[in-house]
PDB file of C-alpha atoms in Angstrom:
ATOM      1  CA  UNK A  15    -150.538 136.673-209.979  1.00 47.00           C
ATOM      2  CA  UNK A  16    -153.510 135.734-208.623  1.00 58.00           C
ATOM      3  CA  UNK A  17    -156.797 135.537-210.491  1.00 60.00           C
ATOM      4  CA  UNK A  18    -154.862 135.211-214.099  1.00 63.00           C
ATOM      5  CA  UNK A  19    -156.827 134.014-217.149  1.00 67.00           C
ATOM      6  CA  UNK A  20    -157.451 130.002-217.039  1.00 66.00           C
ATOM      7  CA  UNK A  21    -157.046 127.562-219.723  1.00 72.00           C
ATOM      8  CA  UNK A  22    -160.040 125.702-218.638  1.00 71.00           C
ATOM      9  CA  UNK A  23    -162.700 125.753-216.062  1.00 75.00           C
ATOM     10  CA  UNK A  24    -161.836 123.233-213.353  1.00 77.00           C
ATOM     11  CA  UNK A  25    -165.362 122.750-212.278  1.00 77.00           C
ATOM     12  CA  UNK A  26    -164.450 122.026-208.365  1.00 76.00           C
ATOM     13  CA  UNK A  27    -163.225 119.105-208.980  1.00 80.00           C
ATOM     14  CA  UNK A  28    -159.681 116.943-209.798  1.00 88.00           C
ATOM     15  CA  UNK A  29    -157.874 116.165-212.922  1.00 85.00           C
ATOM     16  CA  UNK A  30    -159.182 113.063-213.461  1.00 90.00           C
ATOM     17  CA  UNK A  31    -162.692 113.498-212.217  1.00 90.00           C
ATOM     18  CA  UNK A  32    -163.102 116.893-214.804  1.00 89.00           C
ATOM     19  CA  UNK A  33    -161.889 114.411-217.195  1.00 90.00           C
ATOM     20  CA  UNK A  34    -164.389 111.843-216.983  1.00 90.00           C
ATOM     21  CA  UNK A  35    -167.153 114.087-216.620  1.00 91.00           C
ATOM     22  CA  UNK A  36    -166.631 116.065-220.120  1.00 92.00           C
ATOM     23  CA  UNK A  37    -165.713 112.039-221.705  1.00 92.00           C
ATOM     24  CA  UNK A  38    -169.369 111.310-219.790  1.00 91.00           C
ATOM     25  CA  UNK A  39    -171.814 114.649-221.058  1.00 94.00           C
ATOM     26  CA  UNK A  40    -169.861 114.348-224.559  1.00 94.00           C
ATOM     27  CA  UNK A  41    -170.725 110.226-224.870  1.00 92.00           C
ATOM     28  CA  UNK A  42    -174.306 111.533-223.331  1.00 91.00           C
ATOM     29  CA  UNK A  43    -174.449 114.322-226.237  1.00 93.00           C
ATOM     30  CA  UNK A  44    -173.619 111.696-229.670  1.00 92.00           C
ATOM     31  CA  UNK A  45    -175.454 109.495-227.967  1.00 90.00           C
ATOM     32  CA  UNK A  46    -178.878 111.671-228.096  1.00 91.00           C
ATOM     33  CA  UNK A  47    -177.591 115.142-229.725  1.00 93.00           C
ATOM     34  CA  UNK A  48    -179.142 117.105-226.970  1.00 94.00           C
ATOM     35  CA  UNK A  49    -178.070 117.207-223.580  1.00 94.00           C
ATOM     36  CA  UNK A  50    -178.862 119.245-220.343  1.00 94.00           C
ATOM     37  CA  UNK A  51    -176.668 120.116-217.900  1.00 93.00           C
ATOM     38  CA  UNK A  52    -175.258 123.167-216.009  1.00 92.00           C
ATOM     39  CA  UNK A  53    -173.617 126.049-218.261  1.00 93.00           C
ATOM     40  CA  UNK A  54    -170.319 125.707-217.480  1.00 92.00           C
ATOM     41  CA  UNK A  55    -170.112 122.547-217.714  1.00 93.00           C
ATOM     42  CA  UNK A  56    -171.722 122.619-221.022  1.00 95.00           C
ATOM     43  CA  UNK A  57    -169.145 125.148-222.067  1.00 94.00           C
ATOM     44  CA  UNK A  58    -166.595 122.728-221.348  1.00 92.00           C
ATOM     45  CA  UNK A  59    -167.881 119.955-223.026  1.00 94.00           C
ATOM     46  CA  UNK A  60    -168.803 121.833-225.806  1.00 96.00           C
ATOM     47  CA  UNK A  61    -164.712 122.337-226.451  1.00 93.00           C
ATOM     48  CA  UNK A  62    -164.715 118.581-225.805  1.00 94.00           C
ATOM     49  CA  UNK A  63    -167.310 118.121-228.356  1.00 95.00           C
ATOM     50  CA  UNK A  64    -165.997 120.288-231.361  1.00 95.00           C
ATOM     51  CA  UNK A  65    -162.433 118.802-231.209  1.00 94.00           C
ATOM     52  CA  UNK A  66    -164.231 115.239-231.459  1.00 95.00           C
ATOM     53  CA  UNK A  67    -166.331 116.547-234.717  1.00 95.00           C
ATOM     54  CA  UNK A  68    -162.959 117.997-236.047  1.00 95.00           C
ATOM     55  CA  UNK A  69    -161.415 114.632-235.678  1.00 94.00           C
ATOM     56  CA  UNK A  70    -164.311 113.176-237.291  1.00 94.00           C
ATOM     57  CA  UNK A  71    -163.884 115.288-240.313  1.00 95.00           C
ATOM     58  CA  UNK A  72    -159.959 114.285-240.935  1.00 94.00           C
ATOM     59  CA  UNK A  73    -160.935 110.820-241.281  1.00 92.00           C
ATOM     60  CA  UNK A  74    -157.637 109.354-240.949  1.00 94.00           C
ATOM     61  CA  UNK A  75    -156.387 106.541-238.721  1.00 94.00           C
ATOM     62  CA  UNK A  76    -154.709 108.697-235.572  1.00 95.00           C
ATOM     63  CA  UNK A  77    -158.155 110.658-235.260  1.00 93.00           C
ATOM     64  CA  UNK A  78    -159.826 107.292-234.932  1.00 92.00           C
ATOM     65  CA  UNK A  79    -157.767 106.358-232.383  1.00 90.00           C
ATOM     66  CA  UNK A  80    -157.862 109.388-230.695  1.00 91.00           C
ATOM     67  CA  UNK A  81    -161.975 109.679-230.829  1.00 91.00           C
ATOM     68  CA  UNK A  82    -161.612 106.058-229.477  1.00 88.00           C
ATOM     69  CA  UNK A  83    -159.827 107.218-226.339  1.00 88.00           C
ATOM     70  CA  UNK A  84    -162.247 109.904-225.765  1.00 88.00           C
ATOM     71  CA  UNK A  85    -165.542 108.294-226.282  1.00 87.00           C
ATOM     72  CA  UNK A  86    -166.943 106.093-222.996  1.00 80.00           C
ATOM     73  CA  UNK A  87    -167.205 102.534-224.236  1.00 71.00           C
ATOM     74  CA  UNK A  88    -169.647 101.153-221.653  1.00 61.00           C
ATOM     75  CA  UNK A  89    -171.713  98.192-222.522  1.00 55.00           C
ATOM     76  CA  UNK A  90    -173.999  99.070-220.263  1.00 53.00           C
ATOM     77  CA  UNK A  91    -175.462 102.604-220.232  1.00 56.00           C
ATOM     78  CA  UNK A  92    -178.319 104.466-218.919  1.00 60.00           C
ATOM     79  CA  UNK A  93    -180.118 101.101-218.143  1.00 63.00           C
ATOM     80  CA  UNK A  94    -179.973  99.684-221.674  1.00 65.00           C
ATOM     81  CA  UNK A  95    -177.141  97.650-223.659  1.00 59.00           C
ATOM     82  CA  UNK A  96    -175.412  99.681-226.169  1.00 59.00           C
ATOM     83  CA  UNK A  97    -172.977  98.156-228.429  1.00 60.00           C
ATOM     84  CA  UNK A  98    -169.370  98.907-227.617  1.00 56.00           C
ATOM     85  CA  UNK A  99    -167.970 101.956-229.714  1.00 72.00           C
ATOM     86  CA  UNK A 100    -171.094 102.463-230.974  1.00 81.00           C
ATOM     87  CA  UNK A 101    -170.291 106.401-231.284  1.00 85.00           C
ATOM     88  CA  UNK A 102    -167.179 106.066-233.493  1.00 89.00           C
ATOM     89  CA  UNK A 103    -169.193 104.744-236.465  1.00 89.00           C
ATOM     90  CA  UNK A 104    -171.265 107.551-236.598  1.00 91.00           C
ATOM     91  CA  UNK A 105    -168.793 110.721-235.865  1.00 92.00           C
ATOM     92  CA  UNK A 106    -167.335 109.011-239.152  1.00 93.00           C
ATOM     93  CA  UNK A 107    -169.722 108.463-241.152  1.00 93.00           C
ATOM     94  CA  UNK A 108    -173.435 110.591-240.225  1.00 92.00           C
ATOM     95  CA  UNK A 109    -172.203 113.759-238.340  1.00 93.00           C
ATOM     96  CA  UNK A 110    -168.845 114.040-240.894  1.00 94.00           C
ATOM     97  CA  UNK A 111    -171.053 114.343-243.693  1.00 94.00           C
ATOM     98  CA  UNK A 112    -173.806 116.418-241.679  1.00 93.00           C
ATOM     99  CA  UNK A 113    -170.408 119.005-240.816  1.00 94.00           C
ATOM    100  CA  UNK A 114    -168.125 118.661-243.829  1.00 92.00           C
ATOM    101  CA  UNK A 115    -169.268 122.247-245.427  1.00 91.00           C
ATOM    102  CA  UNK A 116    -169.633 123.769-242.139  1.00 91.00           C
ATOM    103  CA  UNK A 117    -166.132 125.425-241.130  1.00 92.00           C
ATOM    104  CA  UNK A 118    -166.752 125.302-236.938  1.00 91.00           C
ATOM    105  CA  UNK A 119    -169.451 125.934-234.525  1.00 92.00           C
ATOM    106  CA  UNK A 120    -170.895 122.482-234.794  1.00 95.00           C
ATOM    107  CA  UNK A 121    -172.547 122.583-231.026  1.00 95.00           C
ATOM    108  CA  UNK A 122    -174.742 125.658-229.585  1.00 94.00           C
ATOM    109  CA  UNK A 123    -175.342 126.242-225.830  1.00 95.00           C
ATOM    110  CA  UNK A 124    -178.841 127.852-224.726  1.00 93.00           C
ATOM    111  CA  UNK A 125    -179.217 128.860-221.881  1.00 92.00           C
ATOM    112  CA  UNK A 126    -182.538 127.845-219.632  1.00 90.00           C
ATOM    113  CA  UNK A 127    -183.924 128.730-216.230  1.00 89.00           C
ATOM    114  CA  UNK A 128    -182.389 126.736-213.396  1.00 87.00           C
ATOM    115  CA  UNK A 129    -182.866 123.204-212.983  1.00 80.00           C
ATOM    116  CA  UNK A 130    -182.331 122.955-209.116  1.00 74.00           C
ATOM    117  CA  UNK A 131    -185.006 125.652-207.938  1.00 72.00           C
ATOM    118  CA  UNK A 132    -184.822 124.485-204.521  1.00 76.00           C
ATOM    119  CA  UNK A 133    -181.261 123.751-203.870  1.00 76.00           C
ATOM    120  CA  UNK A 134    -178.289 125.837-205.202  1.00 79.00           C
ATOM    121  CA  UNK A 135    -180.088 127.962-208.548  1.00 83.00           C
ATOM    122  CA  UNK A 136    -176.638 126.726-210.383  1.00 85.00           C
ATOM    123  CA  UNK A 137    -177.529 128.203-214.192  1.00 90.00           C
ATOM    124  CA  UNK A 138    -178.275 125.700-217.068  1.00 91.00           C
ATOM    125  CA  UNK A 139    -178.099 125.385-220.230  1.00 94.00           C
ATOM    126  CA  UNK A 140    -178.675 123.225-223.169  1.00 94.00           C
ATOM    127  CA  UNK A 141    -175.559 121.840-225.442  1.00 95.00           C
ATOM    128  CA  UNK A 142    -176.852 120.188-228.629  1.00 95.00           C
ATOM    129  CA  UNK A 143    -175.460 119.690-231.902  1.00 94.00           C
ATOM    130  CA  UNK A 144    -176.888 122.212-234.749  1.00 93.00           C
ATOM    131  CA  UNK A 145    -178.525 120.823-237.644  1.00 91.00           C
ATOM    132  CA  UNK A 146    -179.592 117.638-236.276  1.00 88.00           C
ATOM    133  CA  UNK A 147    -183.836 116.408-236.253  1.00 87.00           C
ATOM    134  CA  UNK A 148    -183.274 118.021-232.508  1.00 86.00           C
ATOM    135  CA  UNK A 149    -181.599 121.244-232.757  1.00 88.00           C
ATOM    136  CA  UNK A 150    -183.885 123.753-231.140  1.00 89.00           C
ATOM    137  CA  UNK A 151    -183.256 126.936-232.842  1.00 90.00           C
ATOM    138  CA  UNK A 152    -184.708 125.406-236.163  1.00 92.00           C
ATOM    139  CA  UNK A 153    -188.056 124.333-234.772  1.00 92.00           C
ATOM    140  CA  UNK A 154    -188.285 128.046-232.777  1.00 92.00           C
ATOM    141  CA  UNK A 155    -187.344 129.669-236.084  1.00 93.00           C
ATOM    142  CA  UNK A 156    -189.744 127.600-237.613  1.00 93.00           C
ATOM    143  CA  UNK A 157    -192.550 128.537-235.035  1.00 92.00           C
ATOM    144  CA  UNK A 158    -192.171 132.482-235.145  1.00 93.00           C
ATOM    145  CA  UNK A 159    -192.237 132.199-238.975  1.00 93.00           C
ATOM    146  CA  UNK A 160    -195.866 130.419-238.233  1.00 92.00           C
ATOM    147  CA  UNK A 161    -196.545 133.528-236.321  1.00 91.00           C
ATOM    148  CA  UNK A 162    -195.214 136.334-237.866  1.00 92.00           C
ATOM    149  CA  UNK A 163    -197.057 135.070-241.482  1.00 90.00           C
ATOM    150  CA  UNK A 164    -200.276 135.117-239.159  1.00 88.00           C
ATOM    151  CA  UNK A 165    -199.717 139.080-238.840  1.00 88.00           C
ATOM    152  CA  UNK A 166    -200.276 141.376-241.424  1.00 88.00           C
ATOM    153  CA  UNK A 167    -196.915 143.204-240.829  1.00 88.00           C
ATOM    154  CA  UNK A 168    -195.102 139.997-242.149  1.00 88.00           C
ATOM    155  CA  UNK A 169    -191.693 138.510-241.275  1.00 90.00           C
ATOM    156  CA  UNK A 170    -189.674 140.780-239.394  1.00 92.00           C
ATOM    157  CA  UNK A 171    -185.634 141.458-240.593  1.00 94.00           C
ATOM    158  CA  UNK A 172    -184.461 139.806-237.701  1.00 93.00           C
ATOM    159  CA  UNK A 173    -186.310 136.190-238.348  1.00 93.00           C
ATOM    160  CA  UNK A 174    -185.225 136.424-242.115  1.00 93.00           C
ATOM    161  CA  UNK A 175    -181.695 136.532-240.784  1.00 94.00           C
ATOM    162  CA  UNK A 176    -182.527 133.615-238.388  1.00 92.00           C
ATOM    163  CA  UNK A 177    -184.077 131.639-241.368  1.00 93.00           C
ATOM    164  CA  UNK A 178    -180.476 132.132-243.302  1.00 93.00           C
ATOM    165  CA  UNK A 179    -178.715 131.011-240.367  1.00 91.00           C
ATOM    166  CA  UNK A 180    -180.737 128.086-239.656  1.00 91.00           C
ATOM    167  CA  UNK A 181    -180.706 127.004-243.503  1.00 91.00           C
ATOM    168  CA  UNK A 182    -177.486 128.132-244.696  1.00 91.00           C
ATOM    169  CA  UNK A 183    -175.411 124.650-244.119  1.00 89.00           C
ATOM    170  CA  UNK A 184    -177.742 122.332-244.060  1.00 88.00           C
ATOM    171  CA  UNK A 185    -178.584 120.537-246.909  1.00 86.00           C
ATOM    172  CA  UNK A 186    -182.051 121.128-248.334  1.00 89.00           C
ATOM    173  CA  UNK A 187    -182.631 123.410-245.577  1.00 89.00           C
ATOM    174  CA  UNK A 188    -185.337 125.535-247.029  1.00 92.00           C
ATOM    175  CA  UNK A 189    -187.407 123.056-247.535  1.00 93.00           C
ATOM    176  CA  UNK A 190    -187.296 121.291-243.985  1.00 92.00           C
ATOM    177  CA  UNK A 191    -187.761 124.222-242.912  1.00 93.00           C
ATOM    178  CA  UNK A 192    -191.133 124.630-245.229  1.00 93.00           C
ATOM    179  CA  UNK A 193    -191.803 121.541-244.007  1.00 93.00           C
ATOM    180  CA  UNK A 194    -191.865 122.249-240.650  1.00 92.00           C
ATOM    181  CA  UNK A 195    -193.755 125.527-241.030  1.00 92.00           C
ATOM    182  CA  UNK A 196    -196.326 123.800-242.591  1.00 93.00           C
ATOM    183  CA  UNK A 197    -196.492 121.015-239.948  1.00 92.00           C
ATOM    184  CA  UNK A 198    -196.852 124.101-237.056  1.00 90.00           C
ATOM    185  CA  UNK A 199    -199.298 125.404-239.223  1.00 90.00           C
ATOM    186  CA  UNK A 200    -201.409 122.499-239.025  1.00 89.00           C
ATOM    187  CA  UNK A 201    -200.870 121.851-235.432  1.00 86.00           C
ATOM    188  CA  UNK A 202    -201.888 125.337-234.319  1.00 82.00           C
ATOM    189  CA  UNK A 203    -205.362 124.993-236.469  1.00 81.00           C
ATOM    190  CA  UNK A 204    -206.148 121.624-234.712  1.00 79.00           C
ATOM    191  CA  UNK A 205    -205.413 122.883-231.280  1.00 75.00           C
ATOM    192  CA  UNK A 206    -207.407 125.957-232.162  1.00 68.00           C
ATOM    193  CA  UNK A 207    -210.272 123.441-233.589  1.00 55.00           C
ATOM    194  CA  UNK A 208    -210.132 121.667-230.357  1.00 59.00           C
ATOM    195  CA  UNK A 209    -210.564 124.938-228.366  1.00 58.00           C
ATOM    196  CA  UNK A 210    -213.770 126.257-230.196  1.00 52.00           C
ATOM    197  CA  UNK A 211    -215.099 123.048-229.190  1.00 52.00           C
TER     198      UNK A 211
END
């Protein structure tokens, strides 16, 4: 039976390397809630990534301990001194009560051009965590609104259901969202100031 359906994507490499390479982009992704990275691997550490928010939202003793084993406790990382566990504090406290309403899909993948132009054109993609000050699809939502108010046909059906999407769990949504319309709008005027002169 070769070719059957896989479990996982072993990613070329062993057990224990696969292992601490989904502990390493997941540590990467609470650590700045946006990471980039090739797509499958961000597809892998995406399952990595929900499990560790489901834990987060059982709150219980066993889940700590299991987030504990998961999450890459380096003092030293990326150059600068973190505090040991530093991650476990807020999966329990910031992101539970960011993703207590929302019943799953607490990470999105986007996919981008290829990194590595000149070497092996591997596809990429972006794994963030939605509703956070970085998730992407709010501030592009936010910037076609800008655009599509600038037109006299108005907002299209298909950016009113991205503006539910993008509001729907997070709290005071519609008017972050306002906000940040309103902050694009401002922006574009300035840089079209600066052009005229």
């Amino acid at each position: 039976m070769a070719g059957g359906a896989l479990k996982y994507r072993h990613l070329s490499r062993k057990s224990s390397h696969r292992q601490a390479l989904l502990r390493n982009l997941v540590t990467s992704l609470f650590t700045h809630e946006s990471i980039t990275t090739t797509w499958h691997k961000a597809k892998e550490a995406q399952r990595l990534a929900e499990k560790l928010i489901t834990l987060g939202k059982k709150n219980t003793n066993a889940s700590r301990r299991r987030a504990e084993s998961i999450f890459y406790n380096n003092t030293l990382m990326m150059g600068e001194f973190q505090e040991p566990l530093q991650h476990l504090p807020r999966l329990f406290t910031t992101l539970r009560d960011r993703y207590l309403n929302r019943p799953g899909g607490y990470t999105r993948v986007l996919r981008i051009e290829p990194l590595n132009k000149h070497y092996d054109q591997a596809p990429s993609a972006i794994l963030e965590l939605v509703d956070g000050p970085k998730d992407m699809r709010f501030h592009m939502t936010a910037k076609t609104l800008v655009r599509e108010r600038a037109t006299e046909e108005g907002v299209r059906e298909i950016t009113a259901r991205n503006v539910k999407k993008v509001t729907r769990y997070r709290d005071g949504g519609v008017e972050e969202l306002e906000k940040e319309v309103k902050r694009m709008e401002k922006k574009t005027r300035d840089e079209g100031f600066r052009e005229m002169n």
